[in-house]
Short mmCIF file of C-alpha atoms in Angstrom, two decimals:
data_model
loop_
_atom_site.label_atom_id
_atom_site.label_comp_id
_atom_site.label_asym_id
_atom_site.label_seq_id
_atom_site.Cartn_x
_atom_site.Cartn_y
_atom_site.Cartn_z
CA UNK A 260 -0.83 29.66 -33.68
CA UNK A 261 -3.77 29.60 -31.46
CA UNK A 262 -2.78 30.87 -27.91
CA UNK A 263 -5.78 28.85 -26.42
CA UNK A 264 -4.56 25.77 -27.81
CA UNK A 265 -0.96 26.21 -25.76
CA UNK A 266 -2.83 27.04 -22.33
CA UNK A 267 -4.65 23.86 -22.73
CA UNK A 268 -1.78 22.13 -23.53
CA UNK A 269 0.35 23.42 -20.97
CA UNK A 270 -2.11 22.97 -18.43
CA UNK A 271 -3.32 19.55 -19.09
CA UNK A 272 0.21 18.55 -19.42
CA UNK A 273 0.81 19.77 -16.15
CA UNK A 274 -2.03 18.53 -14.91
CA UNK A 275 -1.29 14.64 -16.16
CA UNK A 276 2.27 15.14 -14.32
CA UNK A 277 1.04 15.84 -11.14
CA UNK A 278 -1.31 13.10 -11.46
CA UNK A 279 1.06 10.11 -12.64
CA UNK A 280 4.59 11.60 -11.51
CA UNK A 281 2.09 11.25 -8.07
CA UNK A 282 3.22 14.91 -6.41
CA UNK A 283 2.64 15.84 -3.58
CA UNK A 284 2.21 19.48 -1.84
CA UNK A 285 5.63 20.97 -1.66
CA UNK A 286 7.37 19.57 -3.90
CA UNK A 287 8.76 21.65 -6.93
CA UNK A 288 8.78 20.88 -10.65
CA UNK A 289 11.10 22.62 -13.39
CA UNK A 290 10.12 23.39 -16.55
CA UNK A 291 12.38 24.22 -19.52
CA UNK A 292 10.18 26.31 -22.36
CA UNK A 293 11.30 27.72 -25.72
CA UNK A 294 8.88 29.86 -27.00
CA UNK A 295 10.53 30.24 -30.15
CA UNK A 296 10.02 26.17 -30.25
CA UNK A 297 6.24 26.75 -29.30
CA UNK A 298 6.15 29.11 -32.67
CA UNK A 299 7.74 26.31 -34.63
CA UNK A 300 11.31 28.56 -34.87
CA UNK A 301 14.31 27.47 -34.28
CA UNK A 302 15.35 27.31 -30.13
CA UNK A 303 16.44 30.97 -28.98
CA UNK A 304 15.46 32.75 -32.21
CA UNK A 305 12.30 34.29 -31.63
CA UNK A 306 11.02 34.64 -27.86
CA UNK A 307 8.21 35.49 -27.24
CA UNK A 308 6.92 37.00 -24.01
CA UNK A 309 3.10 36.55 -24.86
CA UNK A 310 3.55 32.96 -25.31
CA UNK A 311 5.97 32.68 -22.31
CA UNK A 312 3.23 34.68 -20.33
CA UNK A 313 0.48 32.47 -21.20
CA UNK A 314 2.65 28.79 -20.69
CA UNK A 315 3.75 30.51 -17.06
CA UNK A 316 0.25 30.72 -16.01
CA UNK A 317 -1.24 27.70 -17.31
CA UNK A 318 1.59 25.78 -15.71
CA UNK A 319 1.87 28.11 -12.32
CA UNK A 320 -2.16 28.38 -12.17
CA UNK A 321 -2.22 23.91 -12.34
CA UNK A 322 1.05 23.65 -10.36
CA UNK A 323 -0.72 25.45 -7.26
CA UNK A 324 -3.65 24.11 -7.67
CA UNK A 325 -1.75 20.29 -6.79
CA UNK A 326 0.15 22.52 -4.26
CA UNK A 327 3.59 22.06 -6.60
CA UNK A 328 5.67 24.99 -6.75
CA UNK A 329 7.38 25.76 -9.81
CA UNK A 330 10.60 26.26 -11.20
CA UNK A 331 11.39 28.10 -14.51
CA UNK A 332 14.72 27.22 -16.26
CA UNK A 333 16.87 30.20 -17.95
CA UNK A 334 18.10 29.61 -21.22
CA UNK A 335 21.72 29.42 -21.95
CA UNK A 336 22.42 33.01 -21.51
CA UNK A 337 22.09 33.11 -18.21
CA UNK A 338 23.64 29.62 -17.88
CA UNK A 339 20.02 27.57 -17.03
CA UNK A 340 19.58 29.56 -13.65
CA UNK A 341 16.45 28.87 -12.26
CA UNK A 342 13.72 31.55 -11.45
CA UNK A 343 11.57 30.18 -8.73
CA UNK A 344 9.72 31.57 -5.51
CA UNK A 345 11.77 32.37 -2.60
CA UNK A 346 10.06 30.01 -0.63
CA UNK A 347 11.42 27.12 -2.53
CA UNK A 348 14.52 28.12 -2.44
CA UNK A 349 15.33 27.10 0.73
CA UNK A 350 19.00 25.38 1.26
CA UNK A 351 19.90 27.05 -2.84
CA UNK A 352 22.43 30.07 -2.85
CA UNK A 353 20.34 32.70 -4.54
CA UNK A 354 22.18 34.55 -8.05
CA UNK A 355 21.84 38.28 -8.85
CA UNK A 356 20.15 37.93 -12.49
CA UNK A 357 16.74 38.89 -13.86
CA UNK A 358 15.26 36.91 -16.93
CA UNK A 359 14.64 38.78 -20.24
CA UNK A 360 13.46 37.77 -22.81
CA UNK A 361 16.54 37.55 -24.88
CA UNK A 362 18.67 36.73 -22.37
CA UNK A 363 16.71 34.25 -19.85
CA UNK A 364 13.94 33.27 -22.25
CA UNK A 365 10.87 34.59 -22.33
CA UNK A 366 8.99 31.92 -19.93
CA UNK A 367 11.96 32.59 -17.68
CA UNK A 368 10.77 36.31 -17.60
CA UNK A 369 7.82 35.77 -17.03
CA UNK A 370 8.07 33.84 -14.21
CA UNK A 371 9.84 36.33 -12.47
CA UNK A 372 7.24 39.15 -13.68
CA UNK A 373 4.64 36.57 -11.58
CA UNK A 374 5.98 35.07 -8.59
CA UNK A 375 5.04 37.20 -5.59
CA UNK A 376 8.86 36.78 -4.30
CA UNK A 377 11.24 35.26 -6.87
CA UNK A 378 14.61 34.78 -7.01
CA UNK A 379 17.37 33.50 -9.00
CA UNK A 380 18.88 30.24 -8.86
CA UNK A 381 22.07 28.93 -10.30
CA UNK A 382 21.50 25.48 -8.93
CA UNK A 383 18.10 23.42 -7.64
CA UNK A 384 16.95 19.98 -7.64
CA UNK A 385 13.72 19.50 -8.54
CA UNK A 386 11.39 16.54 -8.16
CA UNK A 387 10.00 16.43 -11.55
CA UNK A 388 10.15 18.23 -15.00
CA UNK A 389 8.50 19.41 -17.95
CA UNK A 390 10.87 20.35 -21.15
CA UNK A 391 8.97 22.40 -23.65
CA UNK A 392 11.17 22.41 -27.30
CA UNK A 393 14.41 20.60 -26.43
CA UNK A 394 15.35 22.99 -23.54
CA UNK A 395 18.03 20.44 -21.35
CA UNK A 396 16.43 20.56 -17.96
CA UNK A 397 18.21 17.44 -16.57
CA UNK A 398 20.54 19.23 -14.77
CA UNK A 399 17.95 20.25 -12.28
CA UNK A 400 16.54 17.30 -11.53
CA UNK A 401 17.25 15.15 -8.39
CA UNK A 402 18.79 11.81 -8.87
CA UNK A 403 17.45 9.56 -10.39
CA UNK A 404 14.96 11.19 -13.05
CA UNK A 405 12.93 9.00 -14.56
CA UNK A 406 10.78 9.46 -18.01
CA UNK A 407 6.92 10.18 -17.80
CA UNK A 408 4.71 9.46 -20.88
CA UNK A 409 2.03 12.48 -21.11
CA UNK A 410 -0.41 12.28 -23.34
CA UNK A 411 0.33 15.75 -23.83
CA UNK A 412 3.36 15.28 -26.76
CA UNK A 413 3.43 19.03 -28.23
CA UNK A 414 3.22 22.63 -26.95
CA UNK A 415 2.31 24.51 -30.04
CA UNK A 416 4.80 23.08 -32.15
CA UNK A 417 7.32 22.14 -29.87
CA UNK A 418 7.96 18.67 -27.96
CA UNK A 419 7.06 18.02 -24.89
CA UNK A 420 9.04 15.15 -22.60
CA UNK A 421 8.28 14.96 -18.64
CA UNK A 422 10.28 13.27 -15.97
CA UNK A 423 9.73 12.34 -12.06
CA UNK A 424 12.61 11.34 -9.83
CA UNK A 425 12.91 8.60 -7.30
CA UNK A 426 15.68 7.50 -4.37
CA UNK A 427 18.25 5.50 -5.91
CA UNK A 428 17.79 1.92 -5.38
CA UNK A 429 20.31 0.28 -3.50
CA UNK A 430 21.21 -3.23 -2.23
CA UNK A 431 21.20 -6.58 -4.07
CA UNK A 432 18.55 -9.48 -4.89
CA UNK A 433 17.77 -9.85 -1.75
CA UNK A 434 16.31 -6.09 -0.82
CA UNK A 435 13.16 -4.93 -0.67
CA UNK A 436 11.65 -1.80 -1.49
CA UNK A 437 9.21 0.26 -0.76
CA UNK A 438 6.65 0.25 -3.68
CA UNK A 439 5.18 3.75 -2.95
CA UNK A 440 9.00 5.51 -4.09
CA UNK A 441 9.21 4.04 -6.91
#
């Protein structure tokens, strides 16, 4: 598996979220990633921290560059915390845990090996997502999530699905709304 070929796809992926999920500075986005998936195993079998290392900074390096901050999902051993820098973690009761990757994920770990200041996260709400191999990040997104189409369809071998979130819509036929939230 080409490690060039997953930072490009990691990054342009990010890179077409930001850009049709319309971000803007501040705002955070979780990814879910299974390196094991990206290797074409089975989820959770083989984690990887090379692979977790390079899909962190592809997606951290594009993330800042929009001003997005980033939040990496835990896998089920550490019951999907979030890692994430402290500064987005404002208003979120912060968890004693540090990812490994065995028992966090390998992205997960990594994340925390590369914020300047992360923490631990047992809930958050982000604004949009990336799932990388079938990794459940729905539970960390704000209400109401709503799917993005990326052109981007495949991190090494594993799928790729995006979503954004927008306020709930409320009111009847006769509301109006404001175009720019949807």
């Amino acid at each position: 598996m080409d490690t060039l070929d997953i930072i490009k796809a990691a990054h342009n992926a990010a890179a077409e979220l930001c850009e049709k999920a319309k971000l803007k500075p501040g705002q955070t986005v979780v990814v879910g990633c299974s390196s094991s998936e990206i290797l074409g195993k089975e989820i959770g079998t083989d984690s990887n921290i090379e692979i977790g290392t390079a899909v962190f900074i592809a997606l951290n390096n594009e993330l800042k560059n929009h001003g997005v901050q980033l939040a990496a999902q835990c896998c089920e051993h550490l019951n999907r915390a979030v890692i994430t820098e402290r500064s987005a973690a404002v208003g979120y009761n912060i968890v004693n845990a540090v990812p490994a990757p065995k028992a966090g994920g390998a992205f997960a770990a990594a994340a925390y090996e590369g914020f300047s200041d992360p923490v631990a996260l047992e809930f958050f709400k982000a604004d949009a997502g990336i799932d990388i191999g079938g990794t459940l990040i729905g539970m960390h997104l704000k209400h109401v999530a709503v799917p993005v189409r990326l052109n981007v369809k495949q991190v090494g071998k594993a799928t790729l699905t995006a979503a954004r979130t927008r306020p709930p819509l409320i009111g009847g036929t006769r509301t109006g709304y404001d175009e720019g939230l949807m």
